[in-house]
Every structure is written in C-alpha cells, then in structure tokens.
Coordinates of C-alpha atoms and ligand atoms in Angstrom, one line a residue:
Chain A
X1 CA -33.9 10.2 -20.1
X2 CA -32.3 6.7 -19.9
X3 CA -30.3 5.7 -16.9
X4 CA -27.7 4.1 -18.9
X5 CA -27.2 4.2 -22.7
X6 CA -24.6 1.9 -24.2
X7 CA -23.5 2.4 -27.6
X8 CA -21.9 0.4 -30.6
X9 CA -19.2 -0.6 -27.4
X10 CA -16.2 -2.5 -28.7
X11 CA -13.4 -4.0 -26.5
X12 CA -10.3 -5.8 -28.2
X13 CA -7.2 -7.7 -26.7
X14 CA -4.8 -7.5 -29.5
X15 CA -6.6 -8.9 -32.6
X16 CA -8.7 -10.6 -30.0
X17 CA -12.0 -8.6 -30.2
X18 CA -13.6 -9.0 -26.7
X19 CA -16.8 -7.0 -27.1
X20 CA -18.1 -6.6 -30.7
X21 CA -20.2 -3.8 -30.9
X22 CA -22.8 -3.9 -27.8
X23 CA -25.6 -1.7 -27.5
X24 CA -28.8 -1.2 -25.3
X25 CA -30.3 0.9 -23.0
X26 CA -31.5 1.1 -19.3
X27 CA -34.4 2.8 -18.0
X28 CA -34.3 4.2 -14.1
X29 CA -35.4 1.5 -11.6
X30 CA -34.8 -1.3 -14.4
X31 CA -33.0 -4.3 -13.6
X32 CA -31.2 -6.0 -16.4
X33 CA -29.5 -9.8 -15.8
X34 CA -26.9 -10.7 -18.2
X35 CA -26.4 -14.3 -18.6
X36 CA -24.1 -15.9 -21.4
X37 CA -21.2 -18.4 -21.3
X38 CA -17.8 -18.3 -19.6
X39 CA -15.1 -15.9 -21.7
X40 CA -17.8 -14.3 -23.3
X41 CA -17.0 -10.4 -22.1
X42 CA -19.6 -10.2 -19.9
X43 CA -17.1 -8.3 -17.1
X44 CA -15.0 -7.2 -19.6
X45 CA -18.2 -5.1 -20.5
X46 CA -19.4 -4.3 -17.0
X47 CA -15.7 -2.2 -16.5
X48 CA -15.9 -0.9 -20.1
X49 CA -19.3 0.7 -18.4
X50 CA -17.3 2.4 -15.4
X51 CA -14.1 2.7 -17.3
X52 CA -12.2 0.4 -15.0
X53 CA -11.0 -1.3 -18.9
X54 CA -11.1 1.6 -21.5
X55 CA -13.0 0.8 -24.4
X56 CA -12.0 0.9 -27.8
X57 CA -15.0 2.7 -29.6
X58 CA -18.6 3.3 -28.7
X59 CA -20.2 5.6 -26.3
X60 CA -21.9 4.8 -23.2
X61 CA -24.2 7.7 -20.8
X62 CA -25.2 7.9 -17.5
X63 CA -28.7 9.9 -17.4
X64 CA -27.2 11.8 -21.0
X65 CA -23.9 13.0 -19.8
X66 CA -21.2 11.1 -22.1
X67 CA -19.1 8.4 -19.7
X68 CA -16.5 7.9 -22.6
X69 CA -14.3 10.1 -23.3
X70 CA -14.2 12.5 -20.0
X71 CA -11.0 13.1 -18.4
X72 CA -12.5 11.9 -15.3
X73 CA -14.0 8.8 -14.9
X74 CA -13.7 8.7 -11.2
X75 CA -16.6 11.9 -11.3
X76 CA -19.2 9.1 -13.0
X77 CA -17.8 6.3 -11.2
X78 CA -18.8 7.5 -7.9
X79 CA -21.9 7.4 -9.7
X80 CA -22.1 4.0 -10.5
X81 CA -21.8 1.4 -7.6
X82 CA -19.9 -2.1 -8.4
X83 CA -20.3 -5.0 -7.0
X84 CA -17.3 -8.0 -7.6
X85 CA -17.1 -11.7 -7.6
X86 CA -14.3 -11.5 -5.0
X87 CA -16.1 -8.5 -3.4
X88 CA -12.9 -6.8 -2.8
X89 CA -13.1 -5.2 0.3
X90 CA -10.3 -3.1 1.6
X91 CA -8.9 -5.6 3.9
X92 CA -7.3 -3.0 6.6
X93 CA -10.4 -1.0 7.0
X94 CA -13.2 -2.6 9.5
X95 CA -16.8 -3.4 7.9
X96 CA -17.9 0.5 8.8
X97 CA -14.4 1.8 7.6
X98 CA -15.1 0.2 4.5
X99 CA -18.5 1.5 3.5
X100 CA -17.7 5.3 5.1
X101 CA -14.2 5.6 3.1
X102 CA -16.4 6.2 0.0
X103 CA -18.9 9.4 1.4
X104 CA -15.3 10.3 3.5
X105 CA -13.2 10.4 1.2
X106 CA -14.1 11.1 -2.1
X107 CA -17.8 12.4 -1.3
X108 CA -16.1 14.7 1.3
X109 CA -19.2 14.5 3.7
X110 CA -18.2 15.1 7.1
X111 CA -17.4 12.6 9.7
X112 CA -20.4 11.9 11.7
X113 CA -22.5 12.0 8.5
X114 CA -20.5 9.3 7.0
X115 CA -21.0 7.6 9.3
X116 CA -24.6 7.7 9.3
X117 CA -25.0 6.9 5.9
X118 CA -22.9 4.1 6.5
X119 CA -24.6 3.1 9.2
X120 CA -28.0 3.6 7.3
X121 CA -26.7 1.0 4.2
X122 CA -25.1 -1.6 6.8
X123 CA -28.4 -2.1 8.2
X124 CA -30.2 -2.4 4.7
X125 CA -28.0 -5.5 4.1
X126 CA -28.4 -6.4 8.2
X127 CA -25.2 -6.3 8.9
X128 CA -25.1 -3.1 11.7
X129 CA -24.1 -5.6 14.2
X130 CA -20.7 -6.3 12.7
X131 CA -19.4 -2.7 12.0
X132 CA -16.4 -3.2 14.2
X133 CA -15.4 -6.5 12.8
X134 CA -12.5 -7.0 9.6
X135 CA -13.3 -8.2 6.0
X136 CA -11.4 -11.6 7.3
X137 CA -13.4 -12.3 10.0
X138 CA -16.6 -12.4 8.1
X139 CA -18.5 -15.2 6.2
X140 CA -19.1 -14.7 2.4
X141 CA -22.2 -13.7 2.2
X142 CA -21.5 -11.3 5.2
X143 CA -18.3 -9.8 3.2
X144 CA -20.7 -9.7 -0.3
X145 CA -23.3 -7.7 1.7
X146 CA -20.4 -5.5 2.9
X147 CA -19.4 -4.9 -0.8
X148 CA -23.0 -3.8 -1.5
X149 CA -23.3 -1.7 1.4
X150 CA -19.8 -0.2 0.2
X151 CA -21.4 0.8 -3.1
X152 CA -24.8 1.8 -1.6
X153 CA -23.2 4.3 0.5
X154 CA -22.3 6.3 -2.5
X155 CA -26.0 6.5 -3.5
X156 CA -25.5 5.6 -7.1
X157 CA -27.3 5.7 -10.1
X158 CA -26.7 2.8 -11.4
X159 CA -24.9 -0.9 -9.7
X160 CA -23.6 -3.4 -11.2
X161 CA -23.1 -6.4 -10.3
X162 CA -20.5 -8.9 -11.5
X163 CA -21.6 -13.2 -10.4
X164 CA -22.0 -11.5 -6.8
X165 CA -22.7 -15.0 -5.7
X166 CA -20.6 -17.2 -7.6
X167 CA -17.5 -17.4 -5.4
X168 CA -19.8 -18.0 -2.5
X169 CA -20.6 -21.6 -0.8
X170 CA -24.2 -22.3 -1.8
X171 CA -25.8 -22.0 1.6
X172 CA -25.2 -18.6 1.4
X173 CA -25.9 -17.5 -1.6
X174 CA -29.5 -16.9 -0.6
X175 CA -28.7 -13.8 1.8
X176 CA -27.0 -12.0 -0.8
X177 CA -29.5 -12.9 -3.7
X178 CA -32.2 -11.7 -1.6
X179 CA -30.4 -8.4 -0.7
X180 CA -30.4 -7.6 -4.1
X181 CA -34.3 -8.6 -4.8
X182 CA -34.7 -5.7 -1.8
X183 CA -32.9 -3.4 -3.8
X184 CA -34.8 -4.1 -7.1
X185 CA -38.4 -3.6 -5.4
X186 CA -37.0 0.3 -3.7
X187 CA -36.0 1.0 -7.4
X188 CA -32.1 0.6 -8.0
X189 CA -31.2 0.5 -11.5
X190 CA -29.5 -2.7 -11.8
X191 CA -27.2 -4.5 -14.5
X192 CA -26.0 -7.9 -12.8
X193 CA -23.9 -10.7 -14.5
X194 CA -25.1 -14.1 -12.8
X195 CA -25.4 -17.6 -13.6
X196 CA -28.4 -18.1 -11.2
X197 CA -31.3 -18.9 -13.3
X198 CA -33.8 -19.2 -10.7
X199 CA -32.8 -15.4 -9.2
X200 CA -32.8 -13.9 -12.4
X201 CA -35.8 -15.0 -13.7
X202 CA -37.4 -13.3 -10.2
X203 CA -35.7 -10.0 -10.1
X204 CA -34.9 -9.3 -13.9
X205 CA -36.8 -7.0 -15.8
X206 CA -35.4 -8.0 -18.8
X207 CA -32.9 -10.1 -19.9
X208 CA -29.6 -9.9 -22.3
X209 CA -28.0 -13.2 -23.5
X210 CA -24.3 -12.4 -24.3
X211 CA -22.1 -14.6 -26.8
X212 CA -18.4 -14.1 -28.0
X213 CA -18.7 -10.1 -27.3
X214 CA -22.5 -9.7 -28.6
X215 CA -26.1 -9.7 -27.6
X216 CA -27.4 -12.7 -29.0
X217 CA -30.6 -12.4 -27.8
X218 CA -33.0 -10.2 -25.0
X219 CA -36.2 -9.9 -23.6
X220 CA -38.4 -10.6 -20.3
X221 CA -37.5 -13.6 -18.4
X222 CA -39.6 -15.8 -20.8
X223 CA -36.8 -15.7 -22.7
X224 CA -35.0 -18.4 -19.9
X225 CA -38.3 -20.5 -21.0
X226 CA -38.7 -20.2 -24.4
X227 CA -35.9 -18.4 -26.0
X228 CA -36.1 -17.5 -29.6
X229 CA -32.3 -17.9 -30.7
X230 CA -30.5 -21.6 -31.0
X231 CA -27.7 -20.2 -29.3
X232 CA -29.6 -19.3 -26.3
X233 CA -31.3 -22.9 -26.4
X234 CA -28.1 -24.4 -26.2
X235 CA -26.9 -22.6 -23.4
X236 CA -29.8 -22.8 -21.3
X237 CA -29.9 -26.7 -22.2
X238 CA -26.2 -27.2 -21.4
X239 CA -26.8 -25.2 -17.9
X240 CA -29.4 -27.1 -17.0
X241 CA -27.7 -30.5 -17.4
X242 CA -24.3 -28.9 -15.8
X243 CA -26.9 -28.0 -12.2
Chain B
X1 CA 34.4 -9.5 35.1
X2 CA 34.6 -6.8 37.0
X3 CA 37.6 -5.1 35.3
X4 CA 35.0 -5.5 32.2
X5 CA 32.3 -4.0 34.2
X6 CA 35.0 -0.9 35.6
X7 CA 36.5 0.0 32.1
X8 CA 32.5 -0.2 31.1
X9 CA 31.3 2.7 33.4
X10 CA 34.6 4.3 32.9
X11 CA 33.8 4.3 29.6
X12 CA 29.8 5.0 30.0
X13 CA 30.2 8.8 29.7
X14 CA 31.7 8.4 26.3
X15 CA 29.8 5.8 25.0
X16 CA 26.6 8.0 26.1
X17 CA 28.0 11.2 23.8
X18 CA 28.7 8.6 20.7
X19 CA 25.3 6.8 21.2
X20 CA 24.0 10.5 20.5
X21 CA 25.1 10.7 17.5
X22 CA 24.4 7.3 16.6
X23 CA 20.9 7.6 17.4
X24 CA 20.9 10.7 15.3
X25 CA 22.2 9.3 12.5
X26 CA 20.1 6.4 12.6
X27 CA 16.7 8.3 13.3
X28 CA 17.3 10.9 10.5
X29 CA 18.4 8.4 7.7
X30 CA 15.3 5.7 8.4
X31 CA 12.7 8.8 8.2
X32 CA 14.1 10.5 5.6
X33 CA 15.3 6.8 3.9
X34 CA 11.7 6.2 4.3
X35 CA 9.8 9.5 2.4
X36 CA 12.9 8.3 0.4
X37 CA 11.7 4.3 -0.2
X38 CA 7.8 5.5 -0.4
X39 CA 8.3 7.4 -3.5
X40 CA 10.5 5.3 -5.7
X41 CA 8.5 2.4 -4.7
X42 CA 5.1 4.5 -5.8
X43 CA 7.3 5.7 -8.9
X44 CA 8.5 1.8 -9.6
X45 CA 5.0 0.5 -9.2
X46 CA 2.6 3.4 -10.4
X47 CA 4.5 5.7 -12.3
X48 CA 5.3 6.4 -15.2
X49 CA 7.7 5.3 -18.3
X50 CA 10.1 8.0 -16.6
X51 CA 9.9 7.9 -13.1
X52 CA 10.1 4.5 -13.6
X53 CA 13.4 4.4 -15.4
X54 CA 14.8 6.8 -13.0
X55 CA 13.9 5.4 -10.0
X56 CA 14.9 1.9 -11.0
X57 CA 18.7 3.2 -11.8
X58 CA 18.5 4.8 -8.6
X59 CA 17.3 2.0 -6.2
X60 CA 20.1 -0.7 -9.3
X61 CA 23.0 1.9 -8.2
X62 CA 22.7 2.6 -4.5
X63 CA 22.1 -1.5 -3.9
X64 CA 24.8 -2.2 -6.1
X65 CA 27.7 -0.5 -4.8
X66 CA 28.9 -0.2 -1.3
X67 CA 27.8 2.1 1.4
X68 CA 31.6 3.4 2.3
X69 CA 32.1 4.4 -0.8
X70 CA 28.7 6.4 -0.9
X71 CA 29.5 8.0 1.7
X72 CA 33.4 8.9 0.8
X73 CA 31.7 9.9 -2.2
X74 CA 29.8 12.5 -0.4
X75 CA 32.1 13.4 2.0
X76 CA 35.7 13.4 0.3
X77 CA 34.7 13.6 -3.2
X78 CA 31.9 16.3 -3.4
X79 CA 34.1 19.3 -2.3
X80 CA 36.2 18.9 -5.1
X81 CA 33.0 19.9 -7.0
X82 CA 32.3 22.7 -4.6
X83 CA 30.2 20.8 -1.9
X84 CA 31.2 21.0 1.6
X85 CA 29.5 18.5 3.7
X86 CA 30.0 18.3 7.3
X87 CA 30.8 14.7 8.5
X88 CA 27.5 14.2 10.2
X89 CA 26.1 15.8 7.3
X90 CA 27.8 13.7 4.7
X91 CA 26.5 10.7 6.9
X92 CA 23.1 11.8 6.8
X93 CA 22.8 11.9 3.8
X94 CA 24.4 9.0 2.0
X95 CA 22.7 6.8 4.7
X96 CA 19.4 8.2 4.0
X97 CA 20.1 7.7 0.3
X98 CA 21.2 4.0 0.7
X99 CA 18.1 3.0 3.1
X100 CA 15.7 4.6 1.1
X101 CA 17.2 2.6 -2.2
X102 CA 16.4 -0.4 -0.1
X103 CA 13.3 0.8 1.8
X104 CA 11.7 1.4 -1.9
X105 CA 12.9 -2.0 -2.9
X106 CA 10.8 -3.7 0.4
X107 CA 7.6 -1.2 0.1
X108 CA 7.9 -2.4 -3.8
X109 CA 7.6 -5.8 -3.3
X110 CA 4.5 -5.0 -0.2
X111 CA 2.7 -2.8 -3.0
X112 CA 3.0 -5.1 -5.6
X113 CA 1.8 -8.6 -3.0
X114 CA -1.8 -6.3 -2.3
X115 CA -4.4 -8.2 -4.7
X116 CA -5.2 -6.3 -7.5
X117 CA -9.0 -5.9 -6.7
X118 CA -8.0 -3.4 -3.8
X119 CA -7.2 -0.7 -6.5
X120 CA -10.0 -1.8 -8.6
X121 CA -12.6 -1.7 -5.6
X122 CA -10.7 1.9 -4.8
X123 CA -11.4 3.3 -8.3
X124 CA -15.3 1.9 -8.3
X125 CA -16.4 3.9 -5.4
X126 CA -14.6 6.9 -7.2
X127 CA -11.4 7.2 -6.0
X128 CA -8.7 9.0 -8.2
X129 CA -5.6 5.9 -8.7
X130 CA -3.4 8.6 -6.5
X131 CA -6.5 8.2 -4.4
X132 CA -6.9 4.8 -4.3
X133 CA -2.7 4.3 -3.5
X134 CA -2.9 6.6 -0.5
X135 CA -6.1 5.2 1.2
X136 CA -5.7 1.7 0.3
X137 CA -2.8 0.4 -1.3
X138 CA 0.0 2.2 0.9
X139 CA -1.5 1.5 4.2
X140 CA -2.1 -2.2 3.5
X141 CA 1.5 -1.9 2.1
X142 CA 3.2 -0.8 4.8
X143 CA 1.5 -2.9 7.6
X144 CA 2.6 -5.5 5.4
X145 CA 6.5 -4.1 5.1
X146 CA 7.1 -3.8 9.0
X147 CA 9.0 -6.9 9.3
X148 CA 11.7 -6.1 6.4
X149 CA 11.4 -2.8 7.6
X150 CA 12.6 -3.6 10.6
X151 CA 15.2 -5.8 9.5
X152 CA 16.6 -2.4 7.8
X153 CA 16.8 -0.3 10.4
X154 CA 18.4 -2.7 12.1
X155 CA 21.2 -2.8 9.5
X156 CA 21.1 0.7 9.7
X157 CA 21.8 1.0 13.3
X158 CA 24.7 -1.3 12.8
X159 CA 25.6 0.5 9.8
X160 CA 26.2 4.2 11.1
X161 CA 29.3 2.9 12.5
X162 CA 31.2 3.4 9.2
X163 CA 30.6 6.8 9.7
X164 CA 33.0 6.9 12.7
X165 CA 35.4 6.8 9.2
X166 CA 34.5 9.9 8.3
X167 CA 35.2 11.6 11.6
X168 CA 31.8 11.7 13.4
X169 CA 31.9 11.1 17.1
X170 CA 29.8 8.0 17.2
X171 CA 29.5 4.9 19.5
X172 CA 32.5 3.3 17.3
X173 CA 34.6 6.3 17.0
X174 CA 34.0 7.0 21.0
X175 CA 34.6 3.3 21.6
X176 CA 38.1 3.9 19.2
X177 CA 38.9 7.2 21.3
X178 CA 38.4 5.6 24.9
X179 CA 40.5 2.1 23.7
X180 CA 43.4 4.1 22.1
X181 CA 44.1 5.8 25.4
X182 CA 43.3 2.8 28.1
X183 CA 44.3 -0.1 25.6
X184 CA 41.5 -2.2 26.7
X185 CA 40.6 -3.2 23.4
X186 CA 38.6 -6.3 24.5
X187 CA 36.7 -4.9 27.1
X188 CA 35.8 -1.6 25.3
X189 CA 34.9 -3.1 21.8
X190 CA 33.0 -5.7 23.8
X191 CA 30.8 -3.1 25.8
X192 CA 30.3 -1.3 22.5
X193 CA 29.2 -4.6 21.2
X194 CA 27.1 -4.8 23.8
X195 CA 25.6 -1.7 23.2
X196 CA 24.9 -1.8 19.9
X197 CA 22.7 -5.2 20.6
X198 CA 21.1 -4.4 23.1
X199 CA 19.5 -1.4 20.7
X200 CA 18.9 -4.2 18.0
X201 CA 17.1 -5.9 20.5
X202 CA 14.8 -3.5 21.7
X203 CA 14.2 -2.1 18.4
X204 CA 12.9 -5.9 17.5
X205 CA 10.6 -5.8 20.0
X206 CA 8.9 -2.7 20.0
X207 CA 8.4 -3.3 16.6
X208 CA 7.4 -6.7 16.8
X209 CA 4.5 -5.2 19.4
X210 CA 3.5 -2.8 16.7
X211 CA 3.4 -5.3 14.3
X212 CA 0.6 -7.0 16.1
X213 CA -1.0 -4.0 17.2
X214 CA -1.4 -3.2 13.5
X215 CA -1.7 -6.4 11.9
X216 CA -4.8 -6.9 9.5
X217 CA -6.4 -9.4 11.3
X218 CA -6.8 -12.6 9.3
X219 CA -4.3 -10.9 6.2
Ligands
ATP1 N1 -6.3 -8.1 -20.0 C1 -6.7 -9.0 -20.9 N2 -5.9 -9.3 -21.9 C2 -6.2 -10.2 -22.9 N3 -7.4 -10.9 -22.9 C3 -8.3 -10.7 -21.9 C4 -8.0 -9.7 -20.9 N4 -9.0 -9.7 -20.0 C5 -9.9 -10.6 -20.5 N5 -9.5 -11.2 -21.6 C6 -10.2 -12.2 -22.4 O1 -11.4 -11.6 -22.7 C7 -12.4 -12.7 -22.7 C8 -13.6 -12.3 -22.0 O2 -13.3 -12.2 -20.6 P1 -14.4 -11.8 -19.5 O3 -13.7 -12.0 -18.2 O4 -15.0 -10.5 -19.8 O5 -15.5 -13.0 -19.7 P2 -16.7 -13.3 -18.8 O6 -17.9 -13.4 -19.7 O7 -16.8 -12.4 -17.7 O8 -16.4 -14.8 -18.3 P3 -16.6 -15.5 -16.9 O9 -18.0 -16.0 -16.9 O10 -15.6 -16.6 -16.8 O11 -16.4 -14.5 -15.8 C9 -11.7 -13.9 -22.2 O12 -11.5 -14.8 -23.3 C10 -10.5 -13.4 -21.6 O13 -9.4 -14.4 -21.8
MG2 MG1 -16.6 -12.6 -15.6

C-alpha cells in the first residue's frame, strides 16, 4: 500500500487556478523534495495534503483511507506531521509544553507518558537540554528542531516539510538540514519543499519539479544534473546564478 | 486635617458596609462580564455568519449607549414587562452586560493580534479549531489582554457607583447617607474619593505583578 496517494488535486483562488491537476504517489520510508519556483503552489499543495486549504477536486490517501472528503481532517492530520517556514511554535508553551500538547491533548496519552515521548523526540533533534526554555529564547535552528520534535511526537505517517530552512540565517541551516537527513536514514516518509540543492540532492529519493500548479518534471536526483524538461533547465540555471 | 481624619473614622463603619457592596458588585460583573467578553469575542472572531451578526449588535449596542440607562432599563423599565429585579440585582446584571460588551471587544482585538500560524500549527498536530482556540489561541489571548483588562475593571470599580442611583447601599450611596446627616460634604466625598483610589491602585498593581508573572517571555 502507498503511504500517500495524491490524485488529479486541483486548488483555485477565484479564476486563479493554483494547482492544476497534481498527481503522484509515495511509498513508506520514501523521501520526496519538491523544488519549483516562487508562487508556484508548492505550499498551497502541502496544506491541500492535510486539509489545512481544502481542495477543489482530486483525492488524496494516507496508507488507502480517503483524506478528502472525511468530516474530520484533524483524525488524519494527527497523522501527518508538518513542519513550517516560520515553524510556528506555540509561543506561551515552553519547548517541552510544545512537543507534549500534541500526545496530551489530542492523543490523550497520560501525563508522565507525554512526557516521555516528548522527552524521547527532543533528544532526537538534541535539544533535551532546553525543555524548560520559551520559543523566544531560542535560536532558529533550535526553534525549527522544536517544530520537528512537535511533529515527531505525534508519531506520524507521513511529514512534511514546508522551506524548513529558508527563514533561517545560513549558519544554521546545517543543524536543521541534518536533522532531517537523520530522519530519512530511520525511515520517515518525507515530502519537503526546499530550495536547497545541495540537501536535496543527498536525502531525496526522488524528486518533483513543480511549475504554475503542475509537475513539470520528476525523477532521482539526477534530475538536478541533467534534467530532461527546458523548464527545469531554466530554473536550475537561474538558481545557480541567483547562489 | 484632623477634623478630615475624625469625620473619616466616623464615617469608616459606613464606608466599610458600602465598600461590601461595592466589592460585590464589581467582583460579580468582571467574572460574569468576562465568560461574557470570552464568548462574543470567540463568536466575533470564530463563529459563525450568525453568532457573528448577533454578537456584533450586542457588543455595537451596549458600547453605544450609556451605562445609566442600561441599568434604568433593567431596573425601572423591566417590571413593567413583568421582571422584578432587586437593585443589587438589576446592578449586577446590567454591569455584567456592559463589561462583557467591552471585555469581548478587548479579547477581540488580543485574538485577532495572535499570528495566524498558531491556529495553523494547532490544526497540524490534530487539534479540532475549537481545539486549537482553547489551548492556544485563548491563552496567548488573554495573557496578551491583561493590561486593557485591567484598565476595565478599573472603570468598573469606579462605575458601580451609579448604582447607588438605583438604591443600593454602596460606597457612594453610604458616603451620600453619612454627608446628608453631618453635612461634611468635603470631608466625606473626599474620604470616599480616597477610597475608591486607593482600590484602583492596588488593583493596578497586583495585576501589574501578574502581568509579569505570566508574561510570554520574549512575546
Ligand atoms: N488565500 C489565497 N488567495 C488567493 N491567492 C492565493 C492564496 N494563497 C496563495 N495564493 C496564490 O497562490 C499562488 C501559490 O502560492 P504558494 O504559496 O503555494 O506558492 P509557493 O510555491 O509555496 O511559493 P514560495 O516559494 O514563495 O513559498 C501564489 O501566486 C499566491 O499568490
Ligand atoms: Mg511556499
């Protein structure tokens, strides 16, 4: 069975059609990269996956149970672990308040088991030594590890991420980037939006180039070498110049 | 000076039994102003086409007429549909009413300053949006809201007094009773003056502690 299984999706903004018609499909443990220029849909289709934007038409399953179209998304969405540019982490909740709400409160685990699991996913992104401490009184990178942590404690089936690095300075880009390589090697099915080139061609499994709402183009990471579409050699050419 | 401070502890006894009600009346209408104020401003900001029109006429008529005649309104005009309030009753309840018009309009405007990726980070770990405004967006709201909040029930300390028009034995009406029979209008009026800032003041400050006590550090 797939892990994820997007269908025909379609996303429009009045006569503005955001997301033309997108399909693929995600095996467990794979992790897909999505590159593709700015305005293009790409996080317009991340939320269409967890229904944070409703979408249009097309259908989209998490390990064969339809997504679209249930009464409640919140049931897959715990499900599915999401990751944001501007991490969004609950800003009057300390770091371990942040990743236990999740299991507390909507997995109902008890307490002290919470808190374990939190406790257990803080470490994985190395940051047990700053449970006591406030969203605002962390670095970046520290606050983006939070936010993975948040989602990891929900044990999902699926994350995605949306440019988890891109509102970071560069120096610390690299602690959250290689958080999510550590992720990829214990078998997390991944979907990430990024513009790092270099990253994706390391962790991606395969990789979707995304243009005005479609899938231009996808493949292995040879595709960031060679690509086979002129779209995609434009953008890649165009990147390269803008680093 | 000291015929100030002499009519003052003459007076104490009665200004104690008014400050009673005061306190009452103060207590009661910011809690129940409050539930009041959290709902409209959840229906203003969250609900729907309904609550929302319903609420908004509520919060557009209570802030746009004055709090006298509210409470005339409930006091002298409701029996003459049937509804016999008594005066600490009637004050109860039209003061709760007209704080929680404007409690709704300051949690309104906390609700709607929270960034919009609270409620989106909320609903991607699975919480429900009813979810989502009870473990996220309403605490960070009202942290945010002490400071007007306490601005109101300071007004609303100062404001019970009207209710002395209606016949409830307050700090004004006490302050009325004990002047009309000594005449010592200055020195009465002046320790009820006193009294009534002195309350403001304290009130500032113990909130003003549990403002920092609370305060989301860096936020
Ligand atoms: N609520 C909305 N109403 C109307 N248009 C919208 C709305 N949200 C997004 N759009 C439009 O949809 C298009 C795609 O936006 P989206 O944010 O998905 O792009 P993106 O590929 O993620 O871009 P970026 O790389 O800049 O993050 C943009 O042109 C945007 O203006
Ligand atoms: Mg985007």
């Amino acid at each position: 069975m797939k892990t994820l299984e997007v269908k025909n999706l379609k996303k429009r903004y009045g006569d503005n059609e955001i997301i033309k018609g997108i399909s693929f499909e995600m095996e467990k443990g794979e992790t897909i990269v999505v590159i593709g220029p700015s305005g293009t849909g790409k996080s317009t289709m991340l939320m269409c996956i967890n229904r944070l934007i409703e979408p249009d038409e097309g259908k989209i399953f998490l390990n064969g149970e339809e997504i679209t179209g249930s009464k409640h998304p919140e049931i897959f969405r715990q499900k599915i672990g999401m990751v944001f540019q501007e991490f969004n982490l609950f800003n009057h909740l300390t770091v371990l308040d942040n990743v236990r709400i999740g299991p507390i409160k909507v997995k109902k685990l008890p307490r002290e088991i919470a808190t374990k699991v939190a406790i257990e996913n803080l470490k994985k992104v190395g940051l047990e030594s700053r449970i006591n401490a406030y969203p605002a009184q962390l670095s970046g990178g520290q606050k983006q590890r939070v936010g993975i942590a948040r989602a990891l404690a929900m044990e999902p089936q699926l994350m995605l991420f949306d440019e988890p690095t891109s509102a970071l300075d560069p120096e610390l880009v690299g602690e959250v980037l290689e958080v999510i390589k550590k992720l990829a090697r214990e078998g997390m099915t991944m979907l990430i939006v990024t513009h790092e080139l270099g990253f994706a061609r390391d962790v991606a499994d395969r990789i979707i180039f995304m243009e005005n709402g479609e899938i231009i183009e996808q493949g292995s990471s040879e595709i960031l070498v060679n690509p086979s579409k002129e779209r995609t050699k434009q953008f890649l050419a165009k990147f390269k110049e803008g680093r | 000076m000291i015929k100030f401070i002499n009519v003052f502890i003459e007076a104490f006894p009665f200004f104690m039994n008014g400050l009673i009600f005061t306190a009452e009346l103060a207590l009661s209408s910011i809690s129940i102003g409050f539930v009041i104020g959290v709902f409209v401003a959840i229906s203003r900001t969250y609900g729907n086409k309904f609550s929302y029109s319903i609420s908004t006429v509520f919060v557009e008529s209570i802030r746009g007429t004055p709090l006298l005649v509210q409470l005339f309104i409930f006091y002298f005009a409701l029996p003459q549909i049937g509804i016999s309030l008594s005066p600490l009753m009637a004050a109860i309840i039209s003061f709760s009413i007209n704080s929680g018009a404007y409690q709704a309009e300051y949690i309104r405007g906390a609700i709607q300053s929270i960034d919009k990726g609270q409620m989106m980070a909320a609903l991607s770990i699975g919480m429900t949006k009813w979810e989502g405004i009870l473990n996220v967006i309403l605490p960070q709201s009202l942290i945010k809201v002490i400071p007007s909040w306490t601005n109101e029930f300071a007004y609303l300390i100062k404001y019970t007094s009207v209710a002395y028009l209606v016949g409830v034995p307050e700090l004004m009406a006490e302050g009325e009773f004990v002047a009309s029979r000594n005449f010592e209008f200055m020195d009465v009026f002046l320790g009820v003056a006193l009294i009534y800032l002195l309350i403001v003041m304290i009130l500032t400050w113990g909130m003003a502690r549990i403002e920092k006590m609370v305060r989301m550090p860096g936020v």
